Every structure is written in structure tokens, then in C-alpha cells.
XYZ file of C-alpha atoms in Angstrom:
285
model
C 4.550 -3.773 10.179
C 7.943 -5.471 10.106
C 8.370 -7.647 7.057
C 11.167 -10.160 6.412
C 13.249 -7.404 4.822
C 13.287 -5.388 8.029
C 14.199 -8.415 10.074
C 17.122 -9.060 7.764
C 18.284 -5.485 8.027
C 18.152 -5.454 11.813
C 20.252 -8.598 11.849
C 22.787 -6.945 9.544
C 22.340 -9.675 6.933
C 21.065 -8.946 3.424
C 21.327 -11.300 0.486
C 22.793 -10.016 -2.783
C 20.134 -9.421 -5.440
C 20.191 -8.848 -9.186
C 22.770 -6.101 -9.131
C 26.272 -5.860 -7.699
C 26.529 -5.103 -3.965
C 28.511 -2.714 -1.859
C 29.078 -2.563 1.851
C 27.458 0.312 3.692
C 28.002 0.721 7.444
C 24.657 0.825 9.227
C 24.616 1.182 13.012
C 28.060 -0.305 13.245
C 27.379 -3.360 11.090
C 28.151 -3.840 7.395
C 24.947 -4.160 5.391
C 24.863 -5.076 1.725
C 23.295 -2.208 -0.267
C 22.673 -3.054 -3.892
C 23.764 -0.659 -6.579
C 24.952 -1.533 -10.023
C 28.271 0.050 -10.588
C 30.471 0.842 -7.602
C 30.639 1.448 -3.894
C 28.961 4.426 -2.312
C 30.777 7.722 -2.070
C 33.618 7.254 0.413
C 33.914 9.473 3.449
C 36.334 12.334 2.808
C 39.874 11.754 4.015
C 40.687 13.690 7.172
C 42.502 16.900 6.433
C 45.911 17.656 7.923
C 46.183 20.967 9.754
C 49.696 22.491 9.594
C 51.293 23.051 12.982
C 51.335 26.813 12.486
C 47.626 26.966 11.626
C 44.994 27.081 14.326
C 42.197 24.547 13.838
C 38.907 25.902 12.592
C 36.253 26.281 15.270
C 33.902 23.332 15.596
C 30.667 23.703 13.693
C 27.702 24.252 15.959
C 24.607 22.089 16.097
C 22.687 24.955 14.525
C 24.892 24.814 11.431
C 24.495 21.014 11.166
C 20.804 20.452 11.913
C 20.708 17.117 10.064
C 23.649 15.532 11.896
C 22.985 11.867 12.625
C 20.334 11.508 9.911
C 20.902 9.232 6.919
C 19.017 10.011 3.715
C 18.802 7.840 0.593
C 18.471 9.418 -2.857
C 17.650 7.580 -6.070
C 18.564 9.311 -9.347
C 16.260 7.303 -11.581
C 17.524 5.202 -14.492
C 21.136 5.010 -15.643
C 22.540 6.661 -18.731
C 23.628 3.351 -20.268
C 20.369 1.431 -19.744
C 19.609 1.500 -23.477
C 22.844 -0.399 -24.139
C 21.723 -3.381 -22.020
C 18.221 -4.302 -23.249
C 18.299 -7.918 -22.077
C 19.214 -6.850 -18.572
C 16.795 -3.986 -18.098
C 13.864 -5.855 -19.677
C 14.038 -8.921 -17.444
C 11.202 -9.098 -14.868
C 11.852 -8.366 -11.212
C 9.573 -8.284 -8.135
C 7.473 -5.141 -7.890
C 5.298 -5.763 -4.832
C 3.001 -8.689 -5.545
C 3.630 -8.628 -9.300
C 6.559 -8.249 -11.709
C 7.865 -5.366 -13.784
C 10.875 -4.896 -16.065
C 14.129 -4.287 -14.206
C 14.311 -0.717 -15.505
C 13.695 1.504 -18.519
C 15.816 3.864 -20.575
C 14.110 6.999 -19.285
C 13.123 9.906 -21.482
C 14.964 12.902 -22.977
C 14.365 16.433 -24.173
C 13.464 17.004 -27.808
C 17.115 17.964 -28.275
C 18.319 14.629 -26.849
C 19.394 15.640 -23.307
C 18.769 12.485 -21.216
C 16.551 12.316 -18.161
C 19.258 10.191 -16.520
C 21.748 13.052 -16.741
C 19.326 15.742 -15.564
C 18.205 13.878 -12.462
C 21.745 12.738 -11.663
C 22.969 16.330 -11.614
C 20.059 17.486 -9.475
C 20.593 14.565 -7.091
C 24.258 15.400 -6.609
C 23.353 18.994 -5.767
C 20.748 17.793 -3.256
C 23.270 15.402 -1.696
C 25.929 18.098 -1.378
C 23.552 20.481 0.359
C 22.226 17.818 2.736
C 25.780 16.790 3.636
C 26.677 20.405 4.341
C 23.805 20.378 6.843
C 25.283 17.326 8.567
C 23.285 14.504 6.986
C 24.772 11.226 5.806
C 23.600 10.737 2.216
C 23.707 7.553 0.134
C 22.811 7.182 -3.550
C 21.517 4.205 -5.492
C 24.027 5.086 -8.209
C 27.112 7.248 -7.966
C 27.991 7.460 -11.664
C 26.183 8.457 -14.859
C 27.711 6.414 -17.656
C 26.863 4.859 -21.011
C 28.790 1.771 -19.895
C 26.541 1.066 -16.894
C 22.970 -0.098 -16.292
C 20.510 -0.333 -13.411
C 20.000 -0.754 -10.558
C 16.725 -2.597 -11.051
C 13.588 -1.071 -9.598
C 13.300 -3.677 -6.842
C 16.839 -2.924 -5.624
C 16.109 0.802 -5.778
C 13.027 0.386 -3.624
C 14.774 -1.731 -1.011
C 17.850 0.460 -0.953
C 16.673 2.936 1.683
C 16.026 0.338 4.367
C 19.157 -1.632 3.523
C 21.256 1.516 3.862
C 19.649 2.373 7.205
C 18.182 5.609 5.832
C 15.400 7.639 7.432
C 13.747 8.181 4.050
C 14.142 7.556 0.309
C 13.488 10.124 -2.423
C 13.505 8.941 -6.047
C 14.032 11.592 -8.729
C 12.774 11.421 -12.305
C 11.556 13.637 -15.130
C 8.539 12.997 -17.302
C 8.166 12.602 -21.056
C 4.613 13.785 -21.750
C 3.086 15.861 -24.539
C 5.021 19.084 -25.089
C 1.998 21.235 -24.274
C 2.038 20.176 -20.603
C 4.507 21.326 -18.000
C 5.213 21.250 -14.287
C 6.183 18.795 -11.542
C 4.261 16.171 -9.653
C 5.098 14.018 -6.646
C 4.057 10.374 -6.213
C 3.404 8.557 -2.929
C 2.610 4.854 -2.455
C -0.876 3.700 -1.629
C -1.443 1.459 1.415
C -1.226 -2.118 0.115
C -1.016 -4.995 2.561
C 1.512 -6.374 3.239
C 3.737 -4.077 1.196
C 3.211 -0.476 2.170
C 0.675 -0.302 4.988
C 3.388 0.723 7.452
C 4.905 3.493 5.318
C 1.921 4.900 3.407
C 1.044 7.638 5.906
C 4.591 8.984 6.463
C 5.285 8.656 2.722
C 2.290 10.888 2.025
C 3.654 13.441 4.485
C 7.027 13.276 2.737
C 5.365 13.752 -0.676
C 3.389 16.728 0.626
C 6.537 18.288 2.093
C 8.406 17.866 -1.191
C 5.478 19.432 -3.058
C 5.520 22.369 -0.648
C 9.268 22.812 -1.147
C 8.798 22.947 -4.914
C 5.824 25.288 -4.541
C 7.809 27.654 -2.338
C 10.557 27.921 -4.947
C 8.008 29.032 -7.503
C 7.973 25.797 -9.493
C 4.670 25.040 -11.178
C 2.580 21.964 -10.451
C 1.800 19.676 -13.372
C -0.763 21.090 -15.785
C -1.428 17.696 -17.379
C -1.696 15.326 -14.410
C -3.345 15.120 -10.991
C -5.792 17.942 -11.667
C -3.346 20.628 -10.592
C -2.734 19.049 -7.186
C 0.843 18.102 -8.044
C 0.445 14.863 -6.102
C -0.686 11.349 -7.049
C -1.008 8.089 -5.118
C 0.020 4.967 -7.024
C 0.224 1.234 -6.408
C 2.113 0.153 -9.549
C 5.654 1.439 -8.896
C 8.150 -1.088 -7.551
C 10.455 1.605 -6.178
C 7.638 2.745 -3.891
C 6.038 -0.644 -3.222
C 9.253 -2.259 -2.003
C 10.491 0.617 0.137
C 10.479 -0.131 3.835
C 11.115 3.477 4.837
C 9.012 6.554 4.009
C 9.429 7.229 0.315
C 8.263 9.465 -2.503
C 9.032 9.848 -6.188
C 9.343 13.262 -7.809
C 8.779 13.883 -11.511
C 10.617 17.200 -11.651
C 9.084 18.345 -14.917
C 8.215 17.415 -18.478
C 11.355 17.096 -20.580
C 9.354 17.508 -23.803
C 8.153 20.953 -22.750
C 10.574 23.726 -23.712
C 10.323 25.629 -20.415
C 10.740 22.575 -18.226
C 13.541 21.306 -20.459
C 15.415 24.573 -20.000
C 15.246 24.304 -16.211
C 16.154 20.625 -16.186
C 19.219 21.044 -18.389
C 20.798 24.244 -17.065
C 22.903 24.754 -13.974
C 20.606 27.486 -12.660
C 17.513 25.346 -13.150
C 19.050 22.252 -11.582
C 20.141 24.306 -8.579
C 16.622 25.656 -8.206
C 15.165 22.145 -8.177
C 17.806 20.980 -5.697
C 17.146 23.837 -3.276
C 13.423 23.112 -3.436
C 13.933 19.407 -2.704
C 16.246 20.107 0.238
C 13.653 22.484 1.624
C 11.006 19.773 1.319
C 13.162 17.115 2.968
C 14.022 19.409 5.874
C 10.357 20.308 6.303
C 9.413 16.625 6.469
C 12.087 15.877 9.054
C 10.701 18.635 11.276
C 7.144 17.274 11.167
């Protein structure tokens, strides 16, 4: 199904929404991708090779298996959301109904914010994907108390507007401390919103779950009956995506074991490696 959003994208024309816009080149045309604080990460400046130094050999296709693929990542929430209550509480489209623009996210019992944990994991995922040749775009490129958003509708639409092959949204849960583990969320098929992406989104969610499984991360003990996968119709980020999408709750920040992984460099790297593995597996399917 091609909805009005897709038609707008193919024409290279997207209207600005509730958050500030930035220009992202998609297939040679500038497309307005909405994020709240600044433009997307710029391409690195070309390096200058001294005359006496031989250029490095070109990287082979085998070392850049994701060349030509654009991937969108959404580090959920923004660190400063709690400082802008009137903005994050206003209703926005969510796929046939309205929801608040955003929430503050959760935190560990010691006060380490979800926004910071998922931002750090996302940056590690992006760096690894770029090293494999992918073009990676993020819904937010900073983690700051002075910023808010983007809203959930802009997050959902971001993947298609950026010309990405897929969108992965990263979060962490705030459940009872006795429960631990990750779970992945895929959108249900809801006409006219997600009927065209439900099946590939489920495959993406399953691949991400497998990547986390293979890195020895435990599926949620308090949700989804141990399957580590749920299908939901109430999340705007999933409902408004027009590319295959999945949301990952990396763990429960109120559980001491999960909190340790989510807040340490070693743990964040482990999550990132698992997610990259899942994304690569999906792209091969």
C-alpha cells in the first residue's frame, strides 16, 4: 500500500511537522526529515593524503557488505523532555487516534536515565553499521537537558522521510524490579496504517530477537510469556512508519542486573553488537 506519505516522499516534498526540520539527501533530492534539535550527522570531511604517503587500498565489497543501504535509528525520548511538559504532553497523531507527543522515559533506581542509555547504545550501533558501509541516520543526534522530542509521530515517519530501508527504535523498560530481560515489539496489521509493513516488520523483530538471543541476552521474564516478542497497535512510532520497523525494549532499568548492563560501557557494547547482528540478519532474509 502506498499512502499519501509515500507519495510525498517519492516526490521529494515533505511538509514540516511539529518539530524542527533538517535536510537529508534521499536519492539525489533534499527531503525534510524532522528531528528536534539539529541536522543529521554530517558526512566526514575527505582526508588529505600527503604526497609521500601511498593511498590506502580500497576497501573490498566483502568488508562493506551494507554499502548502499540506509538505516534509520531512533534513540527513544530525549534527556530534556521533563523540562518541556507543555510540549511533550500535547497530542499528536498516532495512527487513527492521538497520543502525547512524548514522555520523559524511565531511569534506574540510581537515577541513570533511559534516554542516556539508549542514546549511547544507538551511537555504538550506528558506528558499527557505518563501518560496514551503511548510511545511518538518527532521529536525534544529541542527548541534552536543553532539548526535547522529537514527537512520536515524527519518529515514526522519520524512516520513510529519510529514505531508509528500515527503522529500529530503542528504549528501556521501567517495570517491577523483580523482572528482567529484553523484548521486541512489532506493529500489528491495521488498515490503512500498517498493512503493507506488518509482515516485514515482524521479520525484523524476529531477527533482532535472534541477535539478542545469540549474544546471551535474556528474554523478558515479565512480559510476552518468555517469547521476547509482542505485537502492538497502540504505538505511534510503529503505526506511522512506512518502512519495516520494530521497537526494542533492551531491558528493565529497575532490575539491578539489567541496569548494570544498560549503564556500563561493556553492557552497552554487548547490546549494540547484538542489534547489529539482528539488523544484518534481517537484511539477508
